[in-house]
Amino acid sequence: KNGGVYLYANHIGCGGTRIYYDGSAAILSNGKLLAQASQFALKDVEVISAVVDMQEVVSLRGAFKARCYQASRIPCLPTITIHDFALCTKVFPEAMPTVPIQPKYHIPEEEIGFGPSSWIWDYMRRVGATGFFLPLSGGADSSSVAAMVRILAENIMD
């Protein structure tokens, strides 16, 4: 809404508590999503990056009349002119601004499956377990846990 570059970082895993943090870091510029990390990833670390056009950010912020009015009321500061300088260059293809993407959201049913299964994986890594025993009674509780273990196994294999 107001323009700018926003970086959202989130912890992945348990962090020694019963709370599971799902990751899903993001980089946004002027309200557009440029990069999004996986939600419920089984990785220890996930790094995302984006190239941001700072001139686009400055242009958007300068377009707000309220900011222009406020800026016109403060004393002028001395300026230094630098020739052949830009906040974002378009000379190198790899320096081109990142193209916005659509956000990826899990539906609530997927979150219910991925959350506990990711917690199990993180717990097993923290305690150094190489496996576990899953007794099945045929009841709702054990079948739910079996479903979570299956989701965990599918995520590990992906």
XYZ file of N, CA, C and O in Angstrom:
632
model
N 0.820 -1.190 0.000
C 0.000 0.000 0.000
C 0.863 1.252 0.000
O 0.636 2.152 -0.776
N 1.864 1.308 0.886
C 2.721 2.478 0.961
C 4.031 2.297 0.214
O 4.872 3.167 0.236
N 4.219 1.158 -0.397
C 5.466 0.901 -1.103
C 6.569 0.527 -0.135
O 6.491 0.766 1.059
N 7.579 -0.094 -0.664
C 8.718 -0.483 0.154
C 9.077 -1.933 -0.077
O 8.395 -2.660 -0.788
N 10.180 -2.317 0.521
C 10.650 -3.697 0.444
C 10.439 -4.328 1.809
O 10.830 -3.759 2.828
N 9.807 -5.471 1.840
C 9.491 -6.156 3.089
C 10.092 -7.551 3.066
O 9.946 -8.277 2.085
N 10.769 -7.907 4.132
C 11.338 -9.239 4.283
C 10.681 -9.884 5.493
O 10.734 -9.341 6.591
N 10.033 -11.012 5.274
C 9.383 -11.739 6.359
C 10.173 -13.019 6.588
O 10.319 -13.837 5.678
N 10.726 -13.165 7.769
C 11.478 -14.370 8.113
C 10.746 -15.096 9.230
O 10.185 -14.471 10.125
N 10.738 -16.416 9.159
C 10.060 -17.212 10.167
C 10.916 -18.425 10.496
O 11.556 -19.005 9.629
N 10.920 -18.784 11.743
C 11.663 -19.952 12.225
C 11.082 -21.216 11.602
O 9.893 -21.289 11.312
N 11.942 -22.206 11.388
C 11.482 -23.509 10.899
C 11.737 -24.526 11.994
O 12.840 -24.624 12.508
N 10.730 -25.277 12.368
C 10.901 -26.348 13.340
C 10.356 -26.009 14.708
O 9.634 -25.040 14.897
N 10.735 -26.827 15.677
C 10.186 -26.716 17.032
C 10.889 -25.690 17.887
O 10.261 -25.053 18.715
N 12.169 -25.562 17.777
C 12.903 -24.631 18.615
C 12.900 -25.028 20.081
O 12.963 -24.176 20.950
N 12.778 -26.317 20.383
C 12.831 -26.789 21.766
C 11.514 -26.696 22.518
O 11.468 -26.925 23.712
N 10.442 -26.350 21.852
C 9.147 -26.257 22.519
C 8.137 -27.137 21.794
O 8.468 -27.831 20.850
N 6.923 -27.078 22.236
C 5.865 -27.848 21.569
C 5.253 -27.076 20.403
O 4.373 -27.581 19.723
N 5.699 -25.855 20.180
C 5.195 -25.040 19.067
C 6.025 -25.356 17.833
O 7.250 -25.395 17.890
N 5.363 -25.567 16.695
C 6.073 -25.811 15.443
C 5.943 -24.579 14.560
O 4.837 -24.118 14.288
N 7.085 -24.048 14.126
C 7.092 -22.897 13.217
C 7.227 -23.421 11.800
O 8.101 -24.222 11.496
N 6.354 -22.946 10.918
C 6.250 -23.536 9.590
C 7.138 -22.921 8.522
O 7.076 -23.311 7.366
N 7.984 -21.963 8.860
C 8.857 -21.358 7.849
C 8.086 -20.370 7.001
O 7.443 -19.462 7.513
N 8.112 -20.551 5.704
C 7.374 -19.723 4.755
C 7.830 -18.272 4.777
O 7.018 -17.347 4.816
N 9.150 -18.053 4.725
C 9.681 -16.692 4.617
C 9.251 -16.091 3.283
O 8.890 -16.814 2.347
N 9.298 -14.766 3.185
C 8.857 -14.108 1.955
C 9.609 -12.797 1.752
O 10.056 -12.158 2.698
N 9.734 -12.417 0.471
C 10.283 -11.121 0.082
C 9.227 -10.439 -0.775
O 8.754 -11.010 -1.758
N 8.843 -9.228 -0.367
C 7.839 -8.465 -1.098
C 8.386 -7.086 -1.446
O 9.168 -6.519 -0.688
N 7.948 -6.557 -2.574
C 8.318 -5.200 -2.976
C 7.070 -4.519 -3.513
O 6.411 -5.033 -4.435
N 6.743 -3.386 -2.926
C 5.559 -2.622 -3.328
C 4.295 -3.481 -3.349
O 3.460 -3.365 -4.239
N 4.167 -4.357 -2.382
C 2.978 -5.184 -2.250
C 2.946 -6.407 -3.149
O 1.973 -7.145 -3.154
N 4.009 -6.655 -3.921
C 4.059 -7.813 -4.808
C 5.028 -8.841 -4.233
O 6.130 -8.509 -3.824
N 4.605 -10.099 -4.250
C 5.438 -11.192 -3.732
C 6.510 -11.539 -4.760
O 6.199 -11.877 -5.903
N 7.775 -11.442 -4.352
C 8.885 -11.755 -5.251
C 9.456 -13.140 -4.990
O 9.948 -13.792 -5.912
N 9.442 -13.596 -3.741
C 9.974 -14.920 -3.405
C 9.282 -15.418 -2.150
O 8.946 -14.632 -1.271
N 9.048 -16.729 -2.100
C 8.391 -17.336 -0.947
C 9.050 -18.680 -0.669
O 9.203 -19.507 -1.562
N 9.443 -18.892 0.577
C 10.032 -20.174 0.980
C 8.921 -21.205 1.185
O 7.746 -20.856 1.305
N 9.319 -22.450 1.245
C 8.355 -23.534 1.444
C 7.750 -23.463 2.840
O 8.404 -23.076 3.799
N 6.506 -23.849 2.918
C 5.848 -23.971 4.213
C 5.935 -25.438 4.621
O 5.730 -26.318 3.786
N 6.269 -25.693 5.882
C 6.429 -27.044 6.424
C 7.553 -27.818 5.723
O 7.454 -29.006 5.486
N 8.644 -27.122 5.385
C 9.786 -27.787 4.758
C 10.523 -28.624 5.797
O 10.557 -28.277 6.972
N 11.111 -29.723 5.362
C 11.857 -30.593 6.267
C 13.344 -30.248 6.277
O 14.141 -30.959 6.871
N 13.716 -29.157 5.644
C 15.113 -28.725 5.587
C 15.490 -27.983 6.869
O 14.650 -27.372 7.509
N 16.786 -28.014 7.193
C 17.278 -27.239 8.341
C 17.240 -25.748 8.028
O 16.887 -24.934 8.869
N 17.657 -25.393 6.824
C 17.729 -23.992 6.411
C 17.195 -23.886 4.988
O 17.470 -24.743 4.147
N 16.466 -22.838 4.725
C 15.990 -22.561 3.373
C 16.241 -21.083 3.092
O 15.805 -20.220 3.851
N 16.973 -20.809 2.032
C 17.343 -19.442 1.685
C 16.607 -19.042 0.413
O 16.570 -19.800 -0.557
N 16.012 -17.844 0.440
C 15.369 -17.302 -0.750
C 16.031 -15.968 -1.061
O 16.613 -15.323 -0.178
N 15.955 -15.543 -2.316
C 16.536 -14.259 -2.699
C 15.713 -13.643 -3.812
O 14.953 -14.332 -4.499
N 15.879 -12.339 -3.976
C 15.183 -11.616 -5.036
C 15.985 -10.362 -5.363
O 16.693 -9.830 -4.506
N 15.876 -9.914 -6.606
C 16.478 -8.651 -7.015
C 15.365 -7.617 -7.038
O 14.340 -7.815 -7.689
N 15.555 -6.524 -6.303
C 14.516 -5.507 -6.142
C 14.940 -4.233 -6.861
O 16.087 -3.796 -6.742
N 14.014 -3.634 -7.610
C 14.261 -2.360 -8.279
C 13.951 -1.232 -7.296
O 12.790 -0.891 -7.066
N 14.976 -0.664 -6.698
C 14.779 0.396 -5.702
C 14.201 1.670 -6.320
O 13.510 2.421 -5.645
N 14.473 1.908 -7.600
C 13.899 3.091 -8.257
C 12.377 2.978 -8.340
O 11.667 3.962 -8.214
N 11.882 1.755 -8.531
C 10.433 1.531 -8.548
C 9.824 1.830 -7.182
O 8.748 2.420 -7.081
N 10.531 1.461 -6.124
C 10.062 1.729 -4.763
C 10.029 3.238 -4.501
O 9.044 3.776 -4.000
N 11.115 3.921 -4.876
C 11.181 5.373 -4.680
C 10.093 6.069 -5.497
O 9.428 7.003 -5.018
N 9.871 5.623 -6.726
C 8.838 6.226 -7.577
C 7.453 6.069 -6.975
O 6.654 7.002 -6.971
N 7.153 4.877 -6.465
C 5.834 4.646 -5.878
C 5.633 5.505 -4.635
O 4.584 6.131 -4.472
N 6.637 5.559 -3.784
C 6.513 6.361 -2.566
C 6.396 7.850 -2.889
O 5.708 8.583 -2.201
N 7.080 8.300 -3.932
C 7.007 9.706 -4.326
C 5.673 10.083 -4.933
O 5.335 11.270 -5.032
N 4.881 9.087 -5.354
C 3.596 9.358 -5.989
C 2.501 9.698 -4.975
O 1.431 10.170 -5.363
N 2.755 9.485 -3.680
C 1.745 9.790 -2.672
C 1.744 11.284 -2.381
O 2.760 11.856 -2.000
N 0.611 11.921 -2.551
C 0.514 13.364 -2.351
C 0.856 13.762 -0.920
O 1.486 14.786 -0.694
N 0.448 12.992 0.052
C 0.715 13.345 1.448
C 2.213 13.413 1.698
O 2.699 14.325 2.361
N 2.951 12.461 1.138
C 4.410 12.483 1.324
C 5.018 13.669 0.599
O 5.954 14.288 1.096
N 4.514 13.973 -0.602
C 5.047 15.112 -1.348
C 4.793 16.406 -0.580
O 5.653 17.289 -0.523
N 3.612 16.521 0.014
C 3.275 17.730 0.771
C 4.166 17.839 2.000
O 4.705 18.912 2.298
N 4.336 16.741 2.714
C 5.200 16.765 3.894
C 6.639 17.076 3.507
O 7.315 17.862 4.170
N 7.109 16.512 2.424
C 8.481 16.746 1.994
C 8.686 18.198 1.570
O 9.767 18.750 1.745
N 7.648 18.831 1.010
C 7.801 20.217 0.554
C 7.861 21.193 1.730
O 8.295 22.327 1.564
N 7.454 20.770 2.904
C 7.432 21.664 4.066
C 8.715 21.631 4.894
O 8.884 22.458 5.770
N 9.602 20.692 4.630
C 10.850 20.638 5.392
C 11.927 21.417 4.643
O 11.854 21.591 3.425
N 12.925 21.919 5.361
C 14.001 22.660 4.695
C 14.745 21.759 3.710
O 14.930 20.568 3.952
N 15.166 22.329 2.616
C 15.892 21.573 1.594
C 17.285 21.211 2.098
O 17.972 22.024 2.710
N 17.681 20.002 1.839
C 19.010 19.531 2.184
C 19.906 19.658 0.957
O 19.429 19.565 -0.182
N 21.181 19.856 1.156
C 22.064 19.931 -0.010
C 22.092 18.582 -0.731
O 22.046 17.527 -0.106
N 22.135 18.631 -2.029
C 22.163 17.410 -2.831
C 23.498 17.287 -3.543
O 24.142 18.283 -3.856
N 23.880 16.068 -3.784
C 25.112 15.780 -4.512
C 24.707 15.039 -5.772
O 24.012 14.024 -5.717
N 25.116 15.524 -6.910
C 24.785 14.900 -8.184
C 25.872 13.900 -8.551
O 27.056 14.238 -8.566
N 25.456 12.677 -8.832
C 26.376 11.624 -9.254
C 25.926 11.177 -10.630
O 24.794 10.729 -10.813
N 26.792 11.321 -11.600
C 26.447 10.953 -12.972
C 26.605 9.449 -13.186
O 27.432 8.800 -12.559
N 25.810 8.913 -14.075
C 25.842 7.490 -14.420
C 25.657 6.595 -13.205
O 26.359 5.614 -13.003
N 24.670 6.924 -12.366
C 24.383 6.132 -11.179
C 22.902 5.802 -11.154
O 22.073 6.643 -11.476
N 22.588 4.577 -10.806
C 21.189 4.170 -10.667
C 21.084 3.234 -9.468
O 22.035 2.530 -9.128
N 19.937 3.256 -8.820
C 19.731 2.366 -7.682
C 19.631 0.913 -8.125
O 19.942 0.007 -7.384
N 19.159 0.689 -9.336
C 19.054 -0.666 -9.870
C 19.454 -0.600 -11.331
O 18.923 0.200 -12.080
N 20.392 -1.409 -11.733
C 20.894 -1.366 -13.103
C 20.214 -2.421 -13.969
O 19.798 -3.454 -13.478
N 20.108 -2.122 -15.249
C 19.533 -3.080 -16.189
C 20.566 -3.501 -17.222
O 20.243 -3.965 -18.285
N 21.828 -3.340 -16.890
C 22.910 -3.689 -17.800
C 23.109 -5.199 -17.860
O 23.294 -5.775 -18.918
N 23.071 -5.854 -16.693
C 23.298 -7.293 -16.626
C 21.968 -8.015 -16.486
O 21.158 -7.669 -15.637
N 21.733 -9.070 -17.282
C 20.459 -9.801 -17.174
C 20.202 -10.358 -15.782
O 19.083 -10.384 -15.316
N 21.261 -10.800 -15.076
C 21.050 -11.359 -13.746
C 20.664 -10.296 -12.733
O 20.219 -10.597 -11.644
N 20.842 -9.001 -13.098
C 20.477 -7.913 -12.196
C 19.062 -7.393 -12.471
O 18.634 -6.429 -11.859
N 18.362 -8.027 -13.389
C 16.989 -7.613 -13.681
C 16.124 -7.906 -12.462
O 16.309 -8.930 -11.800
N 15.181 -7.022 -12.158
C 14.311 -7.256 -10.994
C 13.555 -8.579 -11.113
O 13.166 -9.004 -12.201
N 13.369 -9.221 -9.994
C 12.645 -10.493 -9.936
C 11.187 -10.281 -10.319
O 10.554 -9.314 -9.895
N 10.659 -11.171 -11.129
C 9.261 -11.103 -11.566
C 8.361 -11.554 -10.416
O 8.625 -12.582 -9.784
N 7.292 -10.792 -10.123
C 6.385 -11.192 -9.032
C 5.758 -12.561 -9.290
O 5.548 -12.962 -10.434
N 5.474 -13.273 -8.210
C 4.852 -14.598 -8.284
C 3.556 -14.606 -7.480
O 3.305 -13.697 -6.693
N 2.762 -15.632 -7.677
C 1.535 -15.808 -6.907
C 1.870 -16.522 -5.597
O 2.675 -17.454 -5.594
N 1.282 -16.095 -4.493
C 1.557 -16.790 -3.224
C 1.022 -18.216 -3.238
O 0.029 -18.512 -3.912
N 1.694 -19.090 -2.522
C 1.272 -20.490 -2.402
C 0.783 -20.706 -0.979
O 1.540 -20.510 -0.030
N -0.457 -21.079 -0.849
C -1.043 -21.344 0.458
C -1.515 -22.791 0.523
O -2.004 -23.326 -0.466
N -1.365 -23.398 1.680
C -1.943 -24.720 1.893
C -3.375 -24.534 2.392
O -3.654 -23.627 3.167
N -4.244 -25.415 1.965
C -5.609 -25.386 2.489
C -5.554 -25.913 3.926
O -4.597 -26.602 4.296
N -6.541 -25.590 4.768
C -6.487 -26.010 6.178
C -6.280 -27.510 6.366
O -5.556 -27.929 7.271
N -6.882 -28.344 5.522
C -6.710 -29.795 5.660
C -5.253 -30.198 5.439
O -4.744 -31.104 6.103
N -4.561 -29.546 4.489
C -3.144 -29.845 4.266
C -2.308 -29.400 5.459
O -1.378 -30.094 5.873
N -2.626 -28.235 6.020
C -1.892 -27.751 7.186
C -2.047 -28.712 8.366
O -1.093 -28.949 9.107
N -3.245 -29.269 8.526
C -3.480 -30.229 9.612
C -2.615 -31.475 9.417
O -2.117 -32.057 10.373
N -2.394 -31.872 8.176
C -1.548 -33.035 7.903
C -0.065 -32.718 7.960
O 0.717 -33.466 8.545
N 0.340 -31.593 7.365
C 1.764 -31.256 7.297
C 2.328 -30.798 8.638
O 3.477 -31.090 8.952
N 1.555 -30.064 9.423
C 2.054 -29.523 10.691
C 2.538 -30.596 11.656
O 3.722 -30.635 12.026
N 1.671 -31.518 12.081
C 2.114 -32.559 13.034
C 3.181 -33.490 12.462
O 4.104 -33.877 13.174
N 3.092 -33.813 11.167
C 4.110 -34.706 10.594
C 5.468 -34.011 10.544
O 6.499 -34.642 10.798
N 5.495 -32.722 10.263
C 6.761 -31.971 10.279
C 7.300 -31.865 11.699
O 8.514 -31.906 11.918
N 6.401 -31.736 12.668
C 6.824 -31.682 14.079
C 7.481 -33.005 14.475
O 8.505 -33.007 15.146
N 6.898 -34.127 14.041
C 7.476 -35.444 14.347
C 8.893 -35.528 13.775
O 9.828 -35.955 14.449
N 9.073 -35.099 12.532
C 10.384 -35.135 11.888
C 11.389 -34.274 12.648
O 12.513 -34.698 12.919
N 10.985 -33.069 13.014
C 11.883 -32.171 13.726
C 12.251 -32.738 15.088
O 13.407 -32.669 15.511
N 11.287 -33.325 15.777
C 11.549 -33.931 17.086
C 12.534 -35.092 16.944
O 13.474 -35.226 17.732
N 12.334 -35.927 15.950
C 13.232 -37.063 15.738
C 14.657 -36.597 15.454
O 15.616 -37.188 15.950
N 14.811 -35.533 14.686
C 16.147 -35.006 14.408
C 16.804 -34.466 15.674
O 17.983 -34.688 15.906
N 16.031 -33.743 16.487
C 16.593 -33.139 17.702
C 17.056 -34.176 18.709
O 18.062 -33.981 19.370
N 16.319 -35.283 18.839
C 16.703 -36.305 19.826
C 17.634 -37.357 19.235
O 18.090 -38.242 19.956
N 17.914 -37.282 17.938
C 18.831 -38.231 17.312
C 18.224 -39.587 17.036
O 18.938 -40.576 16.896
N 16.905 -39.667 16.962
C 16.226 -40.950 16.709
C 16.421 -41.369 15.254
O 16.440 -40.538 14.355
N 16.553 -42.660 15.038
C 16.669 -43.188 13.681
C 15.378 -43.863 13.235
O 15.285 -44.356 12.118
N 14.404 -43.891 14.104
C 13.120 -44.486 13.789
C 12.249 -44.496 15.030
O 12.635 -43.984 16.079
N 11.075 -45.078 14.908
C 10.169 -45.173 16.051
C 9.203 -46.321 15.824
O 9.046 -46.813 14.713
N 8.581 -46.736 16.886
C 7.603 -47.828 16.857
C 6.212 -47.221 16.882
O 5.919 -46.350 17.704
N 5.346 -47.655 15.982
C 3.997 -47.116 15.887
C 2.984 -48.234 16.140
O 2.623 -48.982 15.237
N 2.531 -48.382 17.379
C 1.516 -49.407 17.656
C 0.151 -48.922 17.162
O -0.208 -47.759 17.335
N -0.580 -49.803 16.535
C -1.900 -49.453 15.998
C -2.979 -50.264 16.698
O -2.934 -51.491 16.724
N -3.962 -49.553 17.253
C -5.070 -50.241 17.920
C -6.288 -50.327 17.011
O -7.227 -51.052 17.302
N -6.287 -49.560 15.943
C -7.441 -49.530 15.055
C -8.401 -48.409 15.390
O -9.396 -48.204 14.707
N -8.099 -47.655 16.438
C -8.947 -46.539 16.831
C -8.625 -45.279 16.038
O -7.723 -45.242 15.194
N -9.362 -44.242 16.326
C -9.209 -42.968 15.610
C -7.849 -42.331 15.877
O -7.224 -41.775 14.971
N -7.371 -42.414 17.128
C -6.085 -41.796 17.466
C -4.934 -42.445 16.705
O -4.113 -41.765 16.105
N -4.860 -43.770 16.757
C -3.733 -44.434 16.103
C -3.826 -44.314 14.578
O -2.800 -44.198 13.904
N -5.019 -44.299 14.035
C -5.138 -44.136 12.580
C -4.750 -42.721 12.159
O -4.175 -42.519 11.087
N -5.027 -41.726 13.005
C -4.611 -40.351 12.706
C -3.096 -40.232 12.722
O -2.496 -39.611 11.842
N -2.467 -40.847 13.721
C -1.014 -40.814 13.803
C -0.416 -41.568 12.612
O 0.588 -41.131 12.026
N -0.998 -42.684 12.216
C -0.510 -43.431 11.054
C -0.602 -42.578 9.787
O 0.302 -42.594 8.943
N -1.679 -41.820 9.645
C -1.818 -40.924 8.489
C -0.729 -39.856 8.508
O -0.148 -39.522 7.472
N -0.429 -39.300 9.701
C 0.638 -38.297 9.818
C 1.992 -38.892 9.450
O 2.803 -38.247 8.787
N 2.240 -40.133 9.865
C 3.500 -40.794 9.544
C 3.595 -41.032 8.038
O 4.659 -40.873 7.440
N 2.499 -41.377 7.406
C 2.510 -41.552 5.949
C 2.833 -40.231 5.256
O 3.628 -40.200 4.314
N 2.216 -39.138 5.702
C 2.506 -37.825 5.123
C 3.978 -37.487 5.324
O 4.648 -36.985 4.419
N 4.493 -37.779 6.513
C 5.909 -37.549 6.798
C 6.785 -38.353 5.841
O 7.747 -37.821 5.259
N 6.476 -39.611 5.639
C 7.263 -40.462 4.738
C 7.224 -39.922 3.320
O 8.260 -39.892 2.622
N 6.075 -39.466 2.856
C 5.961 -38.891 1.508
C 6.803 -37.624 1.402
O 7.462 -37.400 0.380
N 6.786 -36.778 2.445
C 7.585 -35.557 2.414
C 9.083 -35.860 2.408
O 9.846 -35.170 1.748
N 9.494 -36.883 3.149
C 10.909 -37.254 3.178
C 11.344 -37.745 1.809
O 12.441 -37.429 1.338
N 10.489 -38.503 1.131
C 10.838 -39.058 -0.173
C 10.833 -38.013 -1.271
O 11.477 -38.206 -2.309
N 10.124 -36.891 -1.081
C 10.089 -35.842 -2.121
C 11.341 -35.058 -2.190
O 12.163 -34.778 -1.588
